[in-house]
Coordinates of C-alpha atoms and ligand atoms in Angstrom, one line a residue:
M271 CA 1.0 -11.0 14.3
A272 CA 1.3 -7.5 13.2
T273 CA 2.8 -5.1 16.5
F274 CA 4.0 -1.6 16.2
H275 CA 7.9 -1.6 17.2
P276 CA 9.6 1.9 18.6
L277 CA 11.9 2.8 15.7
R278 CA 14.4 5.5 15.2
V279 CA 13.6 8.3 12.5
A280 CA 17.5 7.7 10.9
E281 CA 16.7 11.0 8.6
V282 CA 13.8 13.4 7.1
A283 CA 15.4 13.9 4.0
R284 CA 14.1 16.4 1.5
E285 CA 13.0 15.2 -2.2
T286 CA 10.4 17.6 -3.8
S287 CA 9.3 20.3 -2.0
D288 CA 6.4 18.8 -1.2
S289 CA 6.9 15.2 -0.5
V290 CA 9.7 14.1 2.2
V291 CA 12.4 10.7 2.8
V292 CA 12.0 9.8 6.1
S293 CA 14.5 6.8 6.7
F294 CA 13.9 4.4 9.9
E295 CA 17.2 2.6 12.0
V296 CA 16.1 -0.9 12.9
P297 CA 18.3 -3.3 15.6
S298 CA 19.9 -6.1 14.5
E299 CA 17.1 -8.5 17.2
L300 CA 14.3 -6.7 14.6
T301 CA 15.8 -6.9 11.5
E302 CA 14.1 -10.1 10.8
A303 CA 10.5 -8.6 11.7
F304 CA 11.0 -5.9 9.5
S305 CA 12.6 -8.3 6.7
F306 CA 10.4 -7.1 3.9
E307 CA 9.5 -8.1 -0.4
A308 CA 9.1 -4.8 -3.1
G309 CA 6.5 -3.4 -2.6
Q310 CA 4.9 -4.0 1.5
Y311 CA 4.5 -1.1 3.5
L312 CA 4.6 0.0 6.4
T313 CA 2.0 0.9 8.6
L314 CA 3.2 4.3 11.1
R315 CA 1.8 5.6 14.2
T316 CA 1.9 9.1 16.5
T317 CA -0.4 11.3 18.2
I318 CA -1.1 14.5 16.8
D319 CA -2.6 17.4 18.5
G320 CA -3.6 14.4 21.3
E321 CA -5.2 11.3 18.4
D322 CA -3.3 8.8 17.9
V323 CA -2.7 8.5 14.4
R324 CA -1.8 5.9 12.0
R325 CA -1.2 5.4 8.6
S326 CA -0.1 3.4 5.7
Y327 CA 3.8 4.1 4.3
S328 CA 4.8 1.5 1.2
L329 CA 8.7 1.1 1.2
C330 CA 10.6 2.5 -1.5
S331 CA 14.4 1.1 -0.4
A332 CA 14.9 -1.9 -1.8
P333 CA 15.2 -5.0 0.4
R334 CA 18.5 -6.0 -0.5
D335 CA 19.6 -2.6 0.2
G336 CA 19.3 -3.3 4.2
K337 CA 17.3 0.6 3.8
W338 CA 13.5 0.5 5.4
Q339 CA 12.7 3.8 3.8
V340 CA 8.8 5.5 2.9
G341 CA 8.4 8.1 1.0
I342 CA 5.4 11.0 2.4
K343 CA 3.9 13.1 -0.1
K344 CA 1.4 15.9 1.4
V345 CA -2.2 15.6 1.3
P346 CA -3.9 19.3 1.7
G347 CA -5.2 19.1 4.5
G348 CA -3.4 15.4 5.4
K349 CA -3.0 15.1 9.0
F350 CA 0.3 12.7 9.1
S351 CA 1.3 13.9 5.8
T352 CA 1.7 17.4 7.1
F353 CA 3.4 16.5 9.7
A354 CA 6.0 14.1 8.1
N355 CA 6.8 16.6 6.1
D356 CA 6.6 19.4 8.4
V357 CA 7.6 18.0 11.2
L358 CA 8.6 15.3 11.4
Q359 CA 12.5 14.8 12.5
A360 CA 16.6 12.7 12.4
G361 CA 15.8 11.3 15.9
T362 CA 12.6 10.7 16.6
E363 CA 11.4 8.4 18.3
M364 CA 8.0 6.1 16.1
D365 CA 5.9 3.3 16.3
V366 CA 6.3 1.0 13.1
M367 CA 4.0 -2.1 12.6
D368 CA 6.0 -4.8 10.8
P369 CA 5.9 -5.0 7.2
Q370 CA 3.1 -5.7 5.7
G371 CA 1.0 -6.4 2.6
R372 CA 0.2 -7.9 -1.1
F373 CA 1.0 -5.8 -3.3
L374 CA 4.5 -8.7 -4.5
L375 CA 6.6 -8.5 -8.0
K376 CA 4.9 -11.5 -9.3
E377 CA 8.0 -14.3 -9.3
G378 CA 9.5 -15.7 -11.8
A379 CA 12.6 -14.9 -14.4
G380 CA 13.4 -13.1 -17.1
L381 CA 9.8 -12.0 -16.8
H382 CA 8.6 -8.4 -18.5
H383 CA 6.9 -6.2 -16.1
L384 CA 5.2 -3.2 -16.6
G385 CA 4.9 -0.5 -13.5
M386 CA 3.0 2.2 -14.1
A387 CA 2.5 4.5 -11.3
A388 CA 0.6 8.3 -10.2
G389 CA 2.0 10.6 -8.1
S390 CA 3.0 9.5 -4.8
G391 CA 1.5 5.4 -6.6
I392 CA 5.6 5.5 -7.6
T393 CA 7.2 4.4 -3.6
P394 CA 6.4 0.4 -3.6
I395 CA 7.0 0.4 -7.6
L396 CA 10.0 1.7 -7.0
S397 CA 11.9 -0.3 -4.6
Q398 CA 10.1 -3.6 -7.2
I399 CA 12.3 -2.3 -10.5
K400 CA 15.4 -2.0 -7.3
Q401 CA 14.5 -5.3 -6.3
V402 CA 14.1 -7.3 -10.0
L403 CA 16.5 -4.9 -12.2
S404 CA 19.3 -6.5 -9.7
E405 CA 18.5 -9.8 -8.7
D406 CA 17.1 -10.9 -12.0
A407 CA 20.0 -9.9 -14.8
S408 CA 17.3 -11.1 -17.5
A409 CA 14.0 -8.2 -15.9
T410 CA 13.0 -5.8 -17.7
Y411 CA 10.7 -3.4 -16.8
T412 CA 9.2 -0.7 -18.6
L413 CA 7.6 2.5 -16.1
F414 CA 4.8 4.7 -17.0
Y415 CA 4.7 7.9 -14.1
S416 CA 2.0 10.1 -14.1
N417 CA 3.1 13.4 -12.9
K418 CA 1.5 16.7 -11.9
T419 CA 4.7 18.4 -13.3
A420 CA 9.0 17.8 -14.0
A421 CA 8.8 19.5 -10.4
S422 CA 6.7 17.7 -8.8
T423 CA 7.6 14.6 -9.7
M424 CA 9.3 12.3 -7.0
F425 CA 12.0 10.1 -7.0
R426 CA 13.6 11.7 -10.5
E427 CA 17.1 11.5 -9.9
E428 CA 17.1 8.1 -8.6
L429 CA 14.9 6.8 -11.8
Q430 CA 17.3 8.0 -14.3
D431 CA 20.6 7.0 -11.9
L432 CA 19.0 3.1 -12.7
K433 CA 17.8 4.4 -16.2
D434 CA 21.5 4.8 -16.2
R435 CA 22.7 1.3 -14.6
F436 CA 20.1 -0.9 -16.6
L437 CA 20.5 0.3 -19.6
D438 CA 18.8 -1.8 -22.2
R439 CA 16.9 -2.9 -19.4
L440 CA 14.5 0.0 -18.1
R441 CA 12.5 2.3 -20.1
V442 CA 10.8 4.7 -18.1
F443 CA 8.7 7.7 -19.8
Y444 CA 7.2 10.1 -17.9
L445 CA 4.1 12.3 -18.2
L446 CA 3.0 15.3 -17.2
T447 CA -0.5 16.6 -16.8
R448 CA -0.2 20.2 -15.7
E449 CA 3.0 20.9 -18.4
P450 CA 3.6 20.3 -21.6
V451 CA 5.0 17.5 -23.2
D452 CA 6.7 16.6 -27.1
A453 CA 5.0 13.4 -27.1
D454 CA 0.9 13.5 -27.4
L455 CA 0.3 10.5 -25.9
L456 CA 2.6 11.9 -22.6
S457 CA 0.6 14.4 -21.9
G458 CA -2.6 13.8 -19.9
R459 CA -4.3 11.6 -17.5
L460 CA -3.5 8.2 -17.2
D461 CA -7.3 7.0 -18.1
Q462 CA -8.5 4.5 -19.6
A463 CA -7.9 5.7 -23.2
R464 CA -4.0 7.0 -22.7
C465 CA -2.9 4.0 -21.9
K466 CA -4.1 1.8 -25.2
G467 CA -2.3 4.2 -26.5
L468 CA 0.8 3.7 -24.6
L469 CA 0.6 0.5 -24.9
E470 CA -0.7 0.1 -28.5
T471 CA 2.5 2.4 -29.6
F472 CA 5.7 1.2 -26.8
C473 CA 4.9 -2.6 -25.7
Q474 CA 3.6 -3.8 -29.4
G475 CA 5.7 -7.0 -29.5
R476 CA 6.6 -8.1 -26.2
S477 CA 5.4 -10.0 -23.9
L478 CA 3.7 -8.1 -21.0
D479 CA 4.1 -10.4 -17.9
A480 CA 3.0 -8.4 -15.2
A481 CA 1.8 -5.0 -14.5
Y482 CA 1.9 -2.9 -10.7
L483 CA 0.1 0.0 -10.6
C484 CA -0.3 2.0 -7.9
G485 CA -1.9 5.3 -7.7
P486 CA -5.7 7.0 -7.5
E487 CA -8.5 4.8 -8.1
A488 CA -9.9 6.0 -10.7
M489 CA -6.4 5.2 -12.6
I490 CA -6.0 2.0 -11.0
M491 CA -9.6 0.7 -12.1
S492 CA -9.3 2.2 -15.4
C493 CA -6.0 1.3 -16.9
K494 CA -6.6 -2.2 -15.5
D495 CA -9.7 -2.0 -18.0
A496 CA -7.3 -1.2 -20.9
L497 CA -4.9 -4.1 -19.9
V498 CA -7.0 -6.9 -19.6
E499 CA -8.3 -5.5 -23.1
A500 CA -5.2 -5.9 -24.8
G501 CA -4.8 -9.7 -23.0
M502 CA -3.5 -9.7 -20.0
A503 CA -4.4 -11.8 -17.2
E504 CA -7.0 -10.5 -14.8
G505 CA -4.1 -12.0 -11.7
D506 CA -1.2 -10.4 -14.1
V507 CA -2.2 -7.0 -13.1
K508 CA -1.6 -6.5 -9.4
F509 CA -3.0 -2.9 -7.7
E510 CA -2.2 -0.8 -3.9
L511 CA -4.4 1.7 -3.2
F512 CA -3.7 4.1 -1.8
T513 CA -7.0 5.4 -0.5
S514 CA -10.2 5.3 -2.2
A515 CA -14.2 7.2 -1.8
G516 CA -14.6 4.7 1.5
A517 CA -11.1 4.9 3.1
A518 CA -10.7 6.3 6.7
K519 CA -14.6 6.7 7.2
P520 CA -14.9 7.7 11.4
K521 CA -15.3 4.2 13.6
A522 CA -18.6 3.5 13.6
K523 CA -21.2 5.2 16.3
V524 CA -21.0 3.1 19.5
V525 CA -25.0 2.4 19.5
E526 CA -26.9 0.8 22.6
T527 CA -28.2 -2.4 21.6
S528 CA -30.2 -5.4 22.5
N529 CA -28.8 -8.6 22.5
A530 CA -31.6 -9.5 19.2
N531 CA -29.1 -7.6 17.7
T532 CA -25.7 -9.6 18.7
V533 CA -24.1 -12.2 18.8
P534 CA -21.1 -14.0 21.2
M535 CA -17.6 -13.7 19.0
Q536 CA -14.7 -15.0 20.0
V537 CA -10.6 -12.9 19.2
V538 CA -8.0 -14.6 19.6
L539 CA -4.9 -11.5 19.6
D540 CA -1.7 -12.8 20.6
G541 CA -2.0 -15.7 21.7
V542 CA -5.5 -14.6 23.9
T543 CA -8.7 -15.6 22.4
T544 CA -11.4 -13.0 23.9
S545 CA -15.1 -13.5 24.3
I546 CA -17.6 -11.1 23.4
E547 CA -20.5 -9.2 22.8
L548 CA -20.6 -8.9 18.8
D549 CA -23.5 -6.4 17.8
K550 CA -24.5 -7.2 13.4
D551 CA -24.8 -3.8 13.0
K552 CA -20.7 -3.2 13.8
N553 CA -17.5 -4.1 11.8
M554 CA -15.5 -7.2 14.1
L555 CA -12.1 -4.3 13.8
D556 CA -14.3 -2.1 16.0
A557 CA -16.8 -4.6 18.2
A558 CA -13.4 -5.5 18.8
L559 CA -11.6 -2.0 20.0
D560 CA -14.1 -1.2 21.4
A561 CA -13.4 -4.3 23.7
G562 CA -10.6 -2.8 24.5
L563 CA -8.7 -5.0 22.7
D564 CA -5.3 -3.6 20.6
A565 CA -6.5 -5.0 17.0
P566 CA -4.7 -4.0 14.8
Y567 CA -5.4 -1.0 12.0
S568 CA -4.5 1.0 9.9
C569 CA -6.4 2.7 7.1
L570 CA -10.1 1.5 7.5
G571 CA -11.1 1.7 4.2
G572 CA -10.0 -2.1 3.3
V573 CA -7.8 -0.1 1.1
C574 CA -4.9 -1.5 3.0
C575 CA -4.1 -5.4 4.9
T576 CA -3.0 -4.5 8.2
C577 CA -6.4 -6.0 9.9
R578 CA -6.1 -8.7 8.4
A579 CA -7.3 -11.6 9.5
K580 CA -8.8 -15.4 10.1
M581 CA -12.5 -16.1 10.4
V582 CA -12.4 -18.9 12.2
E583 CA -16.1 -20.3 13.0
G584 CA -19.1 -18.4 11.1
K585 CA -19.4 -16.5 8.1
A586 CA -18.9 -13.5 7.2
S587 CA -19.1 -10.5 4.0
M588 CA -16.7 -7.1 3.8
N589 CA -18.1 -4.5 2.8
V590 CA -15.5 -3.4 0.2
N591 CA -12.3 -5.6 -0.3
Y592 CA -9.5 -4.2 -2.3
A593 CA -6.5 -6.1 -0.5
L594 CA -6.7 -9.9 -0.5
E595 CA -6.2 -12.3 -3.0
P596 CA -9.3 -14.0 -4.5
G597 CA -7.6 -16.9 -3.2
E598 CA -7.5 -15.1 0.5
V599 CA -11.3 -14.7 0.7
E600 CA -11.5 -18.1 -0.1
R601 CA -9.9 -19.5 3.0
G602 CA -12.2 -17.2 5.4
Y603 CA -9.6 -14.4 5.4
V604 CA -11.1 -10.6 5.7
L605 CA -10.7 -7.2 6.4
A606 CA -12.2 -7.0 10.1
C607 CA -12.7 -3.3 9.9
Q608 CA -14.9 -4.8 6.7
A609 CA -16.3 -7.7 8.0
H610 CA -19.7 -7.9 9.4
V611 CA -21.7 -11.2 10.2
E612 CA -23.3 -13.0 8.3
G613 CA -26.4 -15.0 10.3
E614 CA -27.2 -15.9 14.0
G615 CA -24.2 -18.5 14.6
A616 CA -21.0 -18.0 16.7
V617 CA -17.9 -15.9 15.4
V618 CA -14.0 -17.5 16.4
L619 CA -11.8 -14.4 14.3
D620 CA -8.1 -15.2 15.0
F621 CA -5.2 -12.2 13.4
D622 CA -2.8 -14.6 14.9
Q623 CA -3.0 -16.8 12.2
Q624 CA -1.1 -14.8 8.9
Ligands
FAD61 C1 -0.9 0.6 1.6 C2 -0.9 1.5 1.5 C3 0.4 2.4 0.9 C4 0.7 4.0 0.9 N1 1.9 4.6 0.5 C5 2.2 5.8 0.5 C6 3.7 6.6 -0.1 O1 4.3 5.3 -0.2 N2 3.1 7.9 0.0 C7 2.4 8.7 0.3 O2 2.6 9.8 0.3 N3 1.5 7.7 0.9 C8 1.1 7.2 0.7 N4 0.1 5.7 1.7 C9 -0.8 7.1 2.3 C10 -1.1 7.0 3.4 O3 -1.1 6.7 4.1 C11 -2.3 8.8 3.9 O4 -3.6 7.9 3.6 C12 -1.6 9.6 3.0 O5 -0.2 10.2 3.9 C13 -2.7 10.7 3.6 O6 -2.7 11.0 4.5 P1 -2.4 12.2 6.0 O7 -3.4 11.9 6.8 O8 -1.9 12.6 6.1 O9 -4.8 12.9 5.3 P2 -5.4 12.5 6.1 O10 -6.0 13.3 7.2 O11 -5.6 11.1 6.8 O12 -6.5 12.9 4.3 C14 -7.0 14.2 4.0 C15 -7.8 14.1 2.7 O13 -7.2 13.8 2.7 C16 -8.0 12.6 1.0 N5 -6.9 11.7 1.4 C17 -5.9 11.5 1.8 N6 -5.4 10.0 1.3 C18 -4.3 10.7 0.4 C19 -4.4 10.3 -1.1 N7 -3.2 9.7 -0.6 N8 -4.3 11.3 -1.6 C20 -5.8 12.0 -1.8 N9 -6.2 12.7 -1.0 C21 -6.0 11.7 0.3 C22 -8.1 12.2 2.6 O14 -9.7 11.0 1.9 C23 -9.1 13.7 2.9 O15 -10.0 14.4 2.7 C24 -0.8 4.9 1.3 C25 -1.2 3.9 1.5 C26 -1.4 2.6 1.4 C27 -3.2 1.8 1.8

C-alpha cells in the first residue's frame, strides 16, 4: 500500500526564477520501496499554516540515475509550490509517499517516442527521455516543449546536454508563447492546429510509436485529438494531467443523513478491515477519511492515482477519471476520491490490492 516515509531533503536547487529542483535522500532500507519507473510521481506532505497539504510531483530524475528529484514550478497563490520555492531548505525532513503513477514508457526496442510538454509538464518527460535513450541504443525521441519565455523554460541546460549526448537520437523543438520565435510554427500555444502542423513539418515519414503529453488539460486534449487524427492508436497516446477544472475540490461536507441513504461498507487498508456506513452522496475516500482511516490520497480531483483502490464487492461509478486505464477500471479499480456507490448492495473497497 502507498505509505508516507520521512525523507531528508538533500538539496533545493534553483532551476528558473520560479522553479526549483528538490532532491531527496533515500536511505538504503527504503531504496526498494522508492524504486520507480520513468514517468512516476512522488506525493509530498507537509503542514503549512496548520493545514495538512499534500501534492504530487513527477520525478524528473531517471531511475538509472539513482537519484530522487522533483521539479516544482511556483503557481501564483499556490500553497505548496510557493512553500517549496520560497521556504523549503536542505536538511528539512518531509513525508514522501513511495512512487506511484501509470504515465509510463511504451515497452519495446527501437521505438520512436514523441513528447509534448508545456511548462512544468516537462518533468516526467525528462525522466523518460533520459531513461529510454540511455537504456535502448536504437530508441529515438522527438520533443516539442512549450513555454512562455526562454528564461522560464525549465531544464533547458539539461536538455541541451542530452541533445549533445544523443546527437542523432534526440530532437528538441522549443515553442514560446510570449516571445518572438523565428519559425511561425514554433510561436504560440500547442493547440490542435499547431500540433498538426508540427507533425506534418517535423515528423513526416517517421513512425510515431508512442506519444507522451503533459501540460494543461486543454493542450493535452487537443494534441491527443491531433495525434489520433494523424493515425496514432489512442492507447499509444499517454498523458499525465497535473490539474483539471475539477481538481483539488474541497472535501464534501459531512452531513447528517438517515440510514436509508447509506449502505454498509468495508474498507481494507494496511491489512485491517474496518466496517463503516457509506453515505451514498459521499465519495468513498471522504467516507474512509471521515471514519478516521489514513487512506492515501493527493489531488482529490481524479487526476493522480494515489487513492486507487479495488472494489472487491459492490458497484461504483466515478465522476471523473483521468488516471486509470480502461483495463484497470474493468478489473474493478476506482479512484476512491471520485467513486460513488451504485445500487443498494454492500461495498468492499480494498486499498491494499495494487
Ligand atoms: C501526477 C501529478 C504530477 C505532478 N507533477 C508536477 C511537477 O512535476 N511539477 C509541478 O510543478 N507540478 C506538478 N504537479 C502539480 C502539483 O501537484 C500542484 O498541483 C501544483 O504545484 C500546485 O500546487 P499548490 O499547492 O502550489 O497550488 P494550490 O494551492 O493547490 O492551487 C492554487 C491555485 O492554482 C491552481 N493550480 C493548481 N495547480 C496548477 C498548475 N499546475 N498550473 C496552474 N494552476 C494550477 C489551482 O486550481 C488553484 O486555483 C503534478 C500534479 C499531479 C497530479
